[in-house]
mmCIF file of C-alpha atoms in Angstrom:
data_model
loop_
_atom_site.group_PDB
_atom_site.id
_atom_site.type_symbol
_atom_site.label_atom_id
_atom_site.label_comp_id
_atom_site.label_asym_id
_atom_site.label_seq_id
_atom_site.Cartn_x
_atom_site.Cartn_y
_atom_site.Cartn_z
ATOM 1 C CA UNK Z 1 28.218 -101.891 -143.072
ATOM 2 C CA UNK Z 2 26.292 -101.488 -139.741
ATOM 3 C CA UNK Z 3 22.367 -101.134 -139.852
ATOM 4 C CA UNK Z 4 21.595 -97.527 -139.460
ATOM 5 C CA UNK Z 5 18.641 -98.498 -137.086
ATOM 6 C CA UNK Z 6 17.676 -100.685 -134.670
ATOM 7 C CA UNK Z 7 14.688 -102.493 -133.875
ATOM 8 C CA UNK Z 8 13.825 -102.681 -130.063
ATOM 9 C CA UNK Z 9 11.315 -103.887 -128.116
ATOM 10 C CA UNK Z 10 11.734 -102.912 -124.070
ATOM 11 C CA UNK Z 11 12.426 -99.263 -122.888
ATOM 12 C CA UNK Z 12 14.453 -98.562 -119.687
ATOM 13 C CA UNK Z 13 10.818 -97.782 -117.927
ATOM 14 C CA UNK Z 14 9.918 -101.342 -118.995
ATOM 15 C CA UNK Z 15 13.329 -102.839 -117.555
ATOM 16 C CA UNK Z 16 12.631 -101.235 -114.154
ATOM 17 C CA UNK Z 17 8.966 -102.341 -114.240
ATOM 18 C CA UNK Z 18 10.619 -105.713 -114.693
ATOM 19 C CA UNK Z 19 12.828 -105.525 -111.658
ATOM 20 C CA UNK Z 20 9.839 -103.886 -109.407
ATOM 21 C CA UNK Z 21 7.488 -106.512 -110.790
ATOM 22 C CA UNK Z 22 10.077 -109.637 -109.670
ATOM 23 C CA UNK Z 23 10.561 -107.330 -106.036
ATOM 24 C CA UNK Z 24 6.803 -107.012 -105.900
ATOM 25 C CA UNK Z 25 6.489 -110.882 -106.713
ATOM 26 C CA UNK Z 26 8.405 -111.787 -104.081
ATOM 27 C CA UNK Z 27 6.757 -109.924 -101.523
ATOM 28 C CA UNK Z 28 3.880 -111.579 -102.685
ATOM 29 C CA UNK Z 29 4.919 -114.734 -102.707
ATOM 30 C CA UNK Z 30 5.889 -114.088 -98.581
ATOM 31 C CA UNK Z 31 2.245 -112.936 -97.699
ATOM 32 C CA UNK Z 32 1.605 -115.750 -95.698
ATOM 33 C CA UNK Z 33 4.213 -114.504 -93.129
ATOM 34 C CA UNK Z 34 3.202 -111.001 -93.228
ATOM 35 C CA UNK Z 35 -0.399 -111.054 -93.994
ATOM 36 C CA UNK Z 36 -3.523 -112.180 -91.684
ATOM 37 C CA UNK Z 37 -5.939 -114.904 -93.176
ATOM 38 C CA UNK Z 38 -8.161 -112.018 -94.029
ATOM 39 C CA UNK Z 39 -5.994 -110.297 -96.634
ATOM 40 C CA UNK Z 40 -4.659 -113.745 -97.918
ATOM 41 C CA UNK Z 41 -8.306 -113.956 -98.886
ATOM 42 C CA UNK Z 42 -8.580 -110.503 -99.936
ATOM 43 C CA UNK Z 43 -5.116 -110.487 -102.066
ATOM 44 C CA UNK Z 44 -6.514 -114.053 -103.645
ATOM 45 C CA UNK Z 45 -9.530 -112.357 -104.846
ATOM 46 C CA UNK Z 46 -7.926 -109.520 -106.233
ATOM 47 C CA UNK Z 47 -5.594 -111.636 -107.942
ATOM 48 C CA UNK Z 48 -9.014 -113.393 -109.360
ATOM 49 C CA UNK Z 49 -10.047 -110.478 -110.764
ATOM 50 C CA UNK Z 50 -6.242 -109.264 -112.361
ATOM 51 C CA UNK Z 51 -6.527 -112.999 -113.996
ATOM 52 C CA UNK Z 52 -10.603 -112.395 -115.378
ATOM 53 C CA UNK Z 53 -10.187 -108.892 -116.400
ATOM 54 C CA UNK Z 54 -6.687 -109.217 -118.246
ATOM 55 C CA UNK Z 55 -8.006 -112.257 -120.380
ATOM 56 C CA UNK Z 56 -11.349 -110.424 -121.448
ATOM 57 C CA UNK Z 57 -9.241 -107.948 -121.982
ATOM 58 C CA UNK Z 58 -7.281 -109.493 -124.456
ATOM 59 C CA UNK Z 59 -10.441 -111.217 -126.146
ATOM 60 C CA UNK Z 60 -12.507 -107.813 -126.454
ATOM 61 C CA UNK Z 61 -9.449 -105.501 -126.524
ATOM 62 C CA UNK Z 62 -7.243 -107.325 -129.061
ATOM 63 C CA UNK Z 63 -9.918 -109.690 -131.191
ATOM 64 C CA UNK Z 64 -12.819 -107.619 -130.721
ATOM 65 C CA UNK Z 65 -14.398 -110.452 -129.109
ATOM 66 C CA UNK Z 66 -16.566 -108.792 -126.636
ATOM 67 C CA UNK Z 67 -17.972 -111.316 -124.764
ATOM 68 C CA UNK Z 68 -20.745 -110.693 -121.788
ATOM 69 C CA UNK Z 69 -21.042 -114.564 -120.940
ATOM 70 C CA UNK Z 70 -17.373 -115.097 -119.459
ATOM 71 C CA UNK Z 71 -19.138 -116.613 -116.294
ATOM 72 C CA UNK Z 72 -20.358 -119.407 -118.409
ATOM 73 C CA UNK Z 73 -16.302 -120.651 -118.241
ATOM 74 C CA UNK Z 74 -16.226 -119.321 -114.411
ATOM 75 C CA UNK Z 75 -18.722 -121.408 -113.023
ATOM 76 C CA UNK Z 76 -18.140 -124.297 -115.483
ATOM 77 C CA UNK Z 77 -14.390 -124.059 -114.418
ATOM 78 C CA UNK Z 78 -15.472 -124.301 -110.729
ATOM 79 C CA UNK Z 79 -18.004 -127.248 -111.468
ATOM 80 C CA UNK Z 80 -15.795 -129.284 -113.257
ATOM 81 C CA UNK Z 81 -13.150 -129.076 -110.264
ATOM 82 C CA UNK Z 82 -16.046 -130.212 -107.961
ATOM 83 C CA UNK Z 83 -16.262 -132.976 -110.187
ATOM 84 C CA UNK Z 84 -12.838 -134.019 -110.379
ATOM 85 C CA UNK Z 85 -12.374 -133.684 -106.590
ATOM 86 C CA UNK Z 86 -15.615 -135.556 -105.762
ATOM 87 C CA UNK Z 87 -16.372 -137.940 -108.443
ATOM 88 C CA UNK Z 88 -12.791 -138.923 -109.617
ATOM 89 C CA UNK Z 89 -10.947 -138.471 -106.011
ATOM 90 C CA UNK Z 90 -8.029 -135.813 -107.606
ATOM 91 C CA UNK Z 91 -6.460 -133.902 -105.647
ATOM 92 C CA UNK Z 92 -7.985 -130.280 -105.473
ATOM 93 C CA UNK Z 93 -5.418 -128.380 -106.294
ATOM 94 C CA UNK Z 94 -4.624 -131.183 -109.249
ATOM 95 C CA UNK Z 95 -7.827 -130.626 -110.619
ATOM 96 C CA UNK Z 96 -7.910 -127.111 -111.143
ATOM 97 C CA UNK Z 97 -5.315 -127.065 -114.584
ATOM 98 C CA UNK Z 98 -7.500 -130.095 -115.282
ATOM 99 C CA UNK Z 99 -10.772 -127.952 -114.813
ATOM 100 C CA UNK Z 100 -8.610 -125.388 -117.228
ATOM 101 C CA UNK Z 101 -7.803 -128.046 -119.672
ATOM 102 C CA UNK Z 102 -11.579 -129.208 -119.475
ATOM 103 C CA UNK Z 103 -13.201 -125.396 -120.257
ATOM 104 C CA UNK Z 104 -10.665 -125.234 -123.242
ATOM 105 C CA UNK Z 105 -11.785 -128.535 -124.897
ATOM 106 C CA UNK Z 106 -15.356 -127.244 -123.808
ATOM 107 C CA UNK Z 107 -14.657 -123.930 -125.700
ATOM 108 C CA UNK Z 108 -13.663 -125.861 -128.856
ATOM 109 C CA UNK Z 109 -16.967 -126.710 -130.379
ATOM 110 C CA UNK Z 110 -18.778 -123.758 -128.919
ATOM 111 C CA UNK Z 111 -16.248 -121.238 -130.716
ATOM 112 C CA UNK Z 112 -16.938 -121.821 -134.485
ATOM 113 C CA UNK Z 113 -20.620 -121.769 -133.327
ATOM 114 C CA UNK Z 114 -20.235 -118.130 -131.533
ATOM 115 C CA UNK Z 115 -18.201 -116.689 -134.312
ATOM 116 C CA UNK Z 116 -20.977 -117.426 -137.025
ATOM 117 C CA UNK Z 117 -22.648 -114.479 -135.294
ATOM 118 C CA UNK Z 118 -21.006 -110.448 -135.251
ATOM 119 C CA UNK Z 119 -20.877 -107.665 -132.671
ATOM 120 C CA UNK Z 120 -23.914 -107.260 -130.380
ATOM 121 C CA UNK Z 121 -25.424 -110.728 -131.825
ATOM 122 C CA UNK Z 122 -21.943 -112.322 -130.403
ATOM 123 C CA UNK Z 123 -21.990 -110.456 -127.164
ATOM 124 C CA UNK Z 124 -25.512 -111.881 -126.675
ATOM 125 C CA UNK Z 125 -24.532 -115.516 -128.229
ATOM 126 C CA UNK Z 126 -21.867 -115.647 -124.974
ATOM 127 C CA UNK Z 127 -25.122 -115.016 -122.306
ATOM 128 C CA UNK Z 128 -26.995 -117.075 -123.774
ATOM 129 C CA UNK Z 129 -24.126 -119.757 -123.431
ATOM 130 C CA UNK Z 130 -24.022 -118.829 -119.838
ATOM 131 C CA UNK Z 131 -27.583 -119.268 -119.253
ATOM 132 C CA UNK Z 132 -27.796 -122.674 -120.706
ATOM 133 C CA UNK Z 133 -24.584 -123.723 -118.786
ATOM 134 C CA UNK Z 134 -26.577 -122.193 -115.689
ATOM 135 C CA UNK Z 135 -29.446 -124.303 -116.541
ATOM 136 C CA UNK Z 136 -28.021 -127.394 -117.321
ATOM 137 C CA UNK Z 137 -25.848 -127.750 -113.973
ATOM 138 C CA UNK Z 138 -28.690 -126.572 -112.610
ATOM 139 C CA UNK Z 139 -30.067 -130.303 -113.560
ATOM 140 C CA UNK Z 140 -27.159 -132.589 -112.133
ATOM 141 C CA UNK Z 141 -28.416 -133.729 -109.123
ATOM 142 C CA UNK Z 142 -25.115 -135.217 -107.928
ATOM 143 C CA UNK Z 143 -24.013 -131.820 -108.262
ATOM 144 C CA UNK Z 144 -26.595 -130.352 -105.834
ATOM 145 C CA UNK Z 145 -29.142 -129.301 -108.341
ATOM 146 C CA UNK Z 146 -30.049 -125.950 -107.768
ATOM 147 C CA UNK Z 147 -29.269 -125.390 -104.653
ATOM 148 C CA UNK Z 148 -25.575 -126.515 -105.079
ATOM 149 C CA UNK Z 149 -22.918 -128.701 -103.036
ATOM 150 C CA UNK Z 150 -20.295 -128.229 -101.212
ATOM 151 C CA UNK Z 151 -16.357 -129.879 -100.882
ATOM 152 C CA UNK Z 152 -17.103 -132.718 -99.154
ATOM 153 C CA UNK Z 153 -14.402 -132.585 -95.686
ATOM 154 C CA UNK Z 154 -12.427 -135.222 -96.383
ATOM 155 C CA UNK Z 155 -11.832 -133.723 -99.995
ATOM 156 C CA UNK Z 156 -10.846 -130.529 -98.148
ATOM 157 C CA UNK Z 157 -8.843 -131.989 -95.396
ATOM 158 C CA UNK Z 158 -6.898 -134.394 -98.103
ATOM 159 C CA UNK Z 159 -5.440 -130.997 -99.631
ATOM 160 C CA UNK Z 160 -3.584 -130.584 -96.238
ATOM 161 C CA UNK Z 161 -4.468 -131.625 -92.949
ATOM 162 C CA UNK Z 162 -3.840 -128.581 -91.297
ATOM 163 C CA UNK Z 163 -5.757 -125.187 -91.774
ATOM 164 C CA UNK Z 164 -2.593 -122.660 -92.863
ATOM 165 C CA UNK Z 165 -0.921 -125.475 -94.987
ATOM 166 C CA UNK Z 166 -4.022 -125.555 -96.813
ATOM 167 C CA UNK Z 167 -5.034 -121.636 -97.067
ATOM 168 C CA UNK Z 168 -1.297 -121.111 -98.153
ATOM 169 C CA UNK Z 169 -1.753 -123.532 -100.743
ATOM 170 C CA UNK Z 170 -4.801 -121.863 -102.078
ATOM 171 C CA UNK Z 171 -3.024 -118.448 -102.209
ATOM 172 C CA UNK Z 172 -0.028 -119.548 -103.866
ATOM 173 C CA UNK Z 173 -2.211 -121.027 -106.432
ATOM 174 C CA UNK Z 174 -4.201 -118.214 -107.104
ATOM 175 C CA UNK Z 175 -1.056 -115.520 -107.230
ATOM 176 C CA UNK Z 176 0.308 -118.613 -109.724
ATOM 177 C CA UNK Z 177 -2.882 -118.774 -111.949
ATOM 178 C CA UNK Z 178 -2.784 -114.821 -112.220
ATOM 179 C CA UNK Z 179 0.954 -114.357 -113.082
ATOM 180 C CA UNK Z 180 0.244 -116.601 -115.774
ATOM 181 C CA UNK Z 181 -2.526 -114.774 -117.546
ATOM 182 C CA UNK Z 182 -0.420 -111.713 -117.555
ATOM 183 C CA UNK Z 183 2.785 -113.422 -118.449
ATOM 184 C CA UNK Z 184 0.391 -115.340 -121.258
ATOM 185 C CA UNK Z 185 -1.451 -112.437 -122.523
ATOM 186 C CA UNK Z 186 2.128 -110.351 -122.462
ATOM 187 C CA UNK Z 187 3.905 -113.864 -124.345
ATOM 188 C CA UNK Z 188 1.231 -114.083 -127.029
ATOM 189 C CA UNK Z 189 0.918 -109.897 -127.594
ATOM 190 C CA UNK Z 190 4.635 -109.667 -128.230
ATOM 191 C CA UNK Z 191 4.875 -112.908 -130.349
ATOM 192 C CA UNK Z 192 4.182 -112.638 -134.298
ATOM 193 C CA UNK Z 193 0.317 -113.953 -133.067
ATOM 194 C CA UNK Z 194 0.226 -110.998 -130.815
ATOM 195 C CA UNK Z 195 0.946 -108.844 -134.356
ATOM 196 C CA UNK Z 196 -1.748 -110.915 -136.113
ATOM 197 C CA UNK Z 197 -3.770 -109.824 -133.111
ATOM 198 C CA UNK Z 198 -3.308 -105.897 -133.423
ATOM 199 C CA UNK Z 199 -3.599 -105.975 -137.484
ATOM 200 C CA UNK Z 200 -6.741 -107.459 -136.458
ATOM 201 C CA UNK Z 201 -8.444 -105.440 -134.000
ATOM 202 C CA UNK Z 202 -7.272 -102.168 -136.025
ATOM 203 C CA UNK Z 203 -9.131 -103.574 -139.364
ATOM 204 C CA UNK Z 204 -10.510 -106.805 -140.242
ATOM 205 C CA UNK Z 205 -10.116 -106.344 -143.798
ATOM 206 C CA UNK Z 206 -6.469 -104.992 -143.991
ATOM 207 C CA UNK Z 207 -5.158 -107.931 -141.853
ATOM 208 C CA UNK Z 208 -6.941 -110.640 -143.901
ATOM 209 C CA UNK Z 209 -5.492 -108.802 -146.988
ATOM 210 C CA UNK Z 210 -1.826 -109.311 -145.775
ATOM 211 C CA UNK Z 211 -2.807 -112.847 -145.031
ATOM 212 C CA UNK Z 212 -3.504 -113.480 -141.716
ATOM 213 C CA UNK Z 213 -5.940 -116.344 -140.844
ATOM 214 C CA UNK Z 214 -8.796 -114.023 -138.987
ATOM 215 C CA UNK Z 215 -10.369 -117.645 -137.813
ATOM 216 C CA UNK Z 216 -7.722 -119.069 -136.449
ATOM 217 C CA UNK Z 217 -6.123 -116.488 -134.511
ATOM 218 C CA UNK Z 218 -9.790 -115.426 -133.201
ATOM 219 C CA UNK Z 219 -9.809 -119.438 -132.363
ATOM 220 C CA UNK Z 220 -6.700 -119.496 -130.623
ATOM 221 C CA UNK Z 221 -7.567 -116.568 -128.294
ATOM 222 C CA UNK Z 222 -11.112 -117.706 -127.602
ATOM 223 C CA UNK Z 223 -10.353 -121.033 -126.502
ATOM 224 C CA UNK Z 224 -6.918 -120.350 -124.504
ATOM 225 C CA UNK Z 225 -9.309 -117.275 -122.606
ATOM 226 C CA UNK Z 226 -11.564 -119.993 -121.989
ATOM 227 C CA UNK Z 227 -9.455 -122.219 -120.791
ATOM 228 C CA UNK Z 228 -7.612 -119.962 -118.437
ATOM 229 C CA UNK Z 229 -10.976 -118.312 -116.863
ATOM 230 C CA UNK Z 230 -12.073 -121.864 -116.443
ATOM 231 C CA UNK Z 231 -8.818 -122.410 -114.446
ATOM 232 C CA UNK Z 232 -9.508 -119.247 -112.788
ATOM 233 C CA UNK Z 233 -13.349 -120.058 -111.668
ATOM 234 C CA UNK Z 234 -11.841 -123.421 -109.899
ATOM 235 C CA UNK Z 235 -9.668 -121.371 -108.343
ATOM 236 C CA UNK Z 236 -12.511 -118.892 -107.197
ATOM 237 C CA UNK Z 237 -14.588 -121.693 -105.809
ATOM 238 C CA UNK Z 238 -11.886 -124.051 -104.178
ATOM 239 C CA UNK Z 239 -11.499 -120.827 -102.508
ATOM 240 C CA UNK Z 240 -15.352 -120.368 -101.146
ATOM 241 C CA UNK Z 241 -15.625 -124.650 -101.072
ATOM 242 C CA UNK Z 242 -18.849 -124.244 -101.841
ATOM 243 C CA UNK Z 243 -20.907 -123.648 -105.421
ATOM 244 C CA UNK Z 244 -24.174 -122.938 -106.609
ATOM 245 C CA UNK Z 245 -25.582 -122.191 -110.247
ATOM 246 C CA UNK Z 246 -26.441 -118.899 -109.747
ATOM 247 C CA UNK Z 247 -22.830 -118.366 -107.641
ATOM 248 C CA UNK Z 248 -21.129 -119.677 -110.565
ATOM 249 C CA UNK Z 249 -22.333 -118.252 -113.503
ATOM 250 C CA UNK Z 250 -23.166 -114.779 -111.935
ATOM 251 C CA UNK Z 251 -23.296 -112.092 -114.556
ATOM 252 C CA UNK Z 252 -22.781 -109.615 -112.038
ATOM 253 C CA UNK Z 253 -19.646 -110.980 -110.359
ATOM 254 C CA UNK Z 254 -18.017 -112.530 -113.260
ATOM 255 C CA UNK Z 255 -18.791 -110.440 -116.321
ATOM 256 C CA UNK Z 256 -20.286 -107.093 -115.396
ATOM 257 C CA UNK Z 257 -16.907 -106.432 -112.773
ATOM 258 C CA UNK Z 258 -14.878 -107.702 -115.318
ATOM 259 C CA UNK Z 259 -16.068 -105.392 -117.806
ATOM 260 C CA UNK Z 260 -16.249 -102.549 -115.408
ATOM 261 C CA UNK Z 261 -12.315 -102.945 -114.337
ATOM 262 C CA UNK Z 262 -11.188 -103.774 -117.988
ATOM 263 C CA UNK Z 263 -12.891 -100.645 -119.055
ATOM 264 C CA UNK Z 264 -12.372 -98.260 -116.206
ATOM 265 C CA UNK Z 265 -8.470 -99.239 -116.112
ATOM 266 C CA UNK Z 266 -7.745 -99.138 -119.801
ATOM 267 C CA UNK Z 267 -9.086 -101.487 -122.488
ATOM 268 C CA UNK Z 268 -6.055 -102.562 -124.879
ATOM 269 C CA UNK Z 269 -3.715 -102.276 -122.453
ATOM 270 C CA UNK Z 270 -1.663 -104.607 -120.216
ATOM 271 C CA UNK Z 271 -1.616 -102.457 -117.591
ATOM 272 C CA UNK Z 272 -5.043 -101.318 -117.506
ATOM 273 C CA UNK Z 273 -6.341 -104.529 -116.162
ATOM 274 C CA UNK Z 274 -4.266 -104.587 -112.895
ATOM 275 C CA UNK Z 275 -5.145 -100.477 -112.297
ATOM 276 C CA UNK Z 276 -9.056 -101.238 -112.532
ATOM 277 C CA UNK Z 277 -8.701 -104.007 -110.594
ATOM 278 C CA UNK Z 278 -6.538 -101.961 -107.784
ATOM 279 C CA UNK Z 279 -9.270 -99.165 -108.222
ATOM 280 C CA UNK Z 280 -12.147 -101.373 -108.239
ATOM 281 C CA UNK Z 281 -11.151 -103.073 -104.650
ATOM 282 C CA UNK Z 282 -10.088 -99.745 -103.379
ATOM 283 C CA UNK Z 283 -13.606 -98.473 -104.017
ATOM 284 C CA UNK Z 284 -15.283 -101.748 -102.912
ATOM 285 C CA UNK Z 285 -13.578 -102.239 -99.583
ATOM 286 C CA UNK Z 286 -14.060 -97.849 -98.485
ATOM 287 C CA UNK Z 287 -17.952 -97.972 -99.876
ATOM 288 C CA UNK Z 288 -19.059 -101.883 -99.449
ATOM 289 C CA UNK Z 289 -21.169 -100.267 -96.116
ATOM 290 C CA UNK Z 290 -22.906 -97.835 -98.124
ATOM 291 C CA UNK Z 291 -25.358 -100.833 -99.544
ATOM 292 C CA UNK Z 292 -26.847 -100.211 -102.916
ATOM 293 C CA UNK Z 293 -25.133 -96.567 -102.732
ATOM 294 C CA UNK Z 294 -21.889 -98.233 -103.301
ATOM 295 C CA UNK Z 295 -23.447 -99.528 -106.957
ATOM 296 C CA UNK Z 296 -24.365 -95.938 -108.015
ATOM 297 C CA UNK Z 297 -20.758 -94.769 -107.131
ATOM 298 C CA UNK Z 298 -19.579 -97.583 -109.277
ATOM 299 C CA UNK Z 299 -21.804 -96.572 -111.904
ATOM 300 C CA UNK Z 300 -21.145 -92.631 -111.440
ATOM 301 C CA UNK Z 301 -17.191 -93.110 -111.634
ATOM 302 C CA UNK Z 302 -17.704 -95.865 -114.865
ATOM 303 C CA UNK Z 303 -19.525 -92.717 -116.651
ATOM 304 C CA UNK Z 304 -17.238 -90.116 -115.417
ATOM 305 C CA UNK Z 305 -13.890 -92.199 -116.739
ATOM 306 C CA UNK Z 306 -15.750 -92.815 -119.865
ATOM 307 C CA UNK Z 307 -16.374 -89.135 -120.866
ATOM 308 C CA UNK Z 308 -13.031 -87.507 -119.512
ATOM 309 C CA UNK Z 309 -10.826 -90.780 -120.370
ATOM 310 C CA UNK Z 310 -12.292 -92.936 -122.904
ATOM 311 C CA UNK Z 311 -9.484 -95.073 -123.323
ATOM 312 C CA UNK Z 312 -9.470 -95.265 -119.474
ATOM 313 C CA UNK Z 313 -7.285 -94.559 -116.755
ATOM 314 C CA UNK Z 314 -4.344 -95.923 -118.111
ATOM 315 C CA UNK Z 315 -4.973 -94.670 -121.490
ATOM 316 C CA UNK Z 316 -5.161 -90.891 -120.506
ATOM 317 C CA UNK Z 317 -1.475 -91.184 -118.549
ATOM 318 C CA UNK Z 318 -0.093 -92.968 -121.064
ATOM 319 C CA UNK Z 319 -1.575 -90.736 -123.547
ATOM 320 C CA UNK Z 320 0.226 -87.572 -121.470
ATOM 321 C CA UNK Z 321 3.403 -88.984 -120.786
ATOM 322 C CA UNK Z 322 3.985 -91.618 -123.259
ATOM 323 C CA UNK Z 323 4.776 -94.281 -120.669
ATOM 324 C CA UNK Z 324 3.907 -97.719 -121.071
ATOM 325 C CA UNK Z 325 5.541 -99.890 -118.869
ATOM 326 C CA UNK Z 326 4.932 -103.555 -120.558
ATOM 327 C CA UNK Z 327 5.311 -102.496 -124.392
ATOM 328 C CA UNK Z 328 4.785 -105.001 -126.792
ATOM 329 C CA UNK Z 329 5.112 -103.233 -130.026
ATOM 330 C CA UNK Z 330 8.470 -102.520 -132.034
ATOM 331 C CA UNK Z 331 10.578 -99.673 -131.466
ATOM 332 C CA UNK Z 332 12.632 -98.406 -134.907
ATOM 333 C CA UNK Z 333 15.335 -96.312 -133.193
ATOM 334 C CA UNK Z 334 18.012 -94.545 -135.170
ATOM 335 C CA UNK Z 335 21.528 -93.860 -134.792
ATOM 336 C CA UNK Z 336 23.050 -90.437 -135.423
#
């Protein structure tokens, strides 16, 4: 006897976004023969930013981990690649998984330490993590101290001798680093972790109740995040070629944007990540002139999406229309 219902877990919306997605990836993937050196740059940082906000996205929108130190894995992602590259002679674009690898074995001790403490003692554990991070590279004088260091130019010329090879390299790495946080985040939300993961951010209590290690999949999140923003942060900084301490492990630049596109797009939401970040750079590139002005605008429009469209921007269509164009929970259908 047939099953009178089925279980499913795309939509036709979600198999076009698919097929637009792979177009829009390939496009992408062409920029260097379409695209100047200027919006190489430009689409590298944006992709920066799609990678940052999508992973705190998934540790404060999923495991209620809301963390304001994320820079401490940015700039400690971007050191250790300096390290590797100058210290250890690996190949720059080599040593930016390894810089990855490096802020998730970092992450491992620091996590059970961070989760001893809840809510806004948590969120202040992670920047106080940053600052100490900030401080202690701030020590290492082979490292440039305080004033920081930059690639040395035989480190940058070894990546590829000549100037396009090496900027194409860079982009491709970047557009790679950010198509895997959204494919990971998208893998690990629609996996039976990515179940644990909802149970848990809808109530602590009820998940633990139906058995789900709270530790462990809070672990699991918090050290993978790390370990991709630290991946991310050598990408940031192989792209300047140049760090500092306060560069690195900028609250501003690393945490408070984050937070601003995570929230302004749609916290909780795949797709919220990638419309902040389109709004966010849309804003910064037609106001960057207007000088502080351009902060209050930021700040005016953060307050204005929050009262009309708490969940965000995302959230309200979605909430309208009942799109969502990367689901991840399970459909029951019915037959007639």
């Amino acid at each position: 006897m047939a099953a009178a219902f089925q279980i499913e877990r795309s939509t036709r919306t979600s198999r076009v976004t698919a097929l637009v997605s792979l177009v829009l990836l390939v496009v992408l993937i062409a920029a260097p023969w379409w695209a100047g050196r200027a919006n190489m740059r430009l689409l590298g940082e944006i992709y920066s930013f799609v990678a940052l906000a999508t992973l705190w996205n998934l540790m404060a929108g999923y495991a209620g981990l809301v963390s304001v130190g994320q820079q401490a894995f940015v700039g400690f992602g971007g050191y250790a690649l300096f390290a590797f590259a100058m210290f250890l002679g690996v190949h720059p674009l080599v040593a930016v998984p390894l810089a990855g690898v490096a802020g998730a074995l970092i992450a491992l001790p620091i996590a059970p330490l961070l989760f001893r403490l809840q809510g806004a003692y948590f969120a202040i554990g992670t920047w106080v993590l940053a600052e100490v991070f900030r401080l202690s590279f701030a020590q290492v004088s082979s490292l440039g101290g305080g004033s920081g260091t930059s690639l040395p130019a035989g480190v940058v010329t070894g990546m590829a001798a000549d100037r396009a090879l090496r900027e194409m390299a860079i982009y491709w790495t970047a557009l790679a680093i950010a198509v895997v946080a959204v494919a990971y985040v998208i893998a690990l939300l629609r996996s039976r972790a990515g179940l644990a993961l909802t149970a848990l951010r809808d109530s602590e209590i009820a998940s633990e109740s139906l058995g789900i290690d709270i530790w462990r999949t809070k672990l699991t999140v918090y050290v993978t995040v790390a370990g991709l923003t630290a991946m991310t942060g050598a990408m940031i900084f192989l792209q300047k070629l140049r760090i500092s301490p306060d560069a690195a492990f900028s609250v501003n630049d690393w945490t408070a944007y984050v937070i601003f596109i995570a929230v302004i797009g749609g916290i909780g939401t795949i797709e919220g990540p990638i419309v902040g970040t389109i709004l966010f750079f849309l804003l910064r590139e037609t106001l960057a002139d207007l000088g502080t002005t351009y902060l209050m605008v930021l700040g005016a429009v953060a307050i204005l999406v929050m009262l009309r469209a708490p969940k965000g921007l995302w959230g309200w269509v979605s909430q309208r229309t009942g799109v969502t164009l990367v689901p991840v929970r399970r459909r029951v259908v019915f037959r007639d």
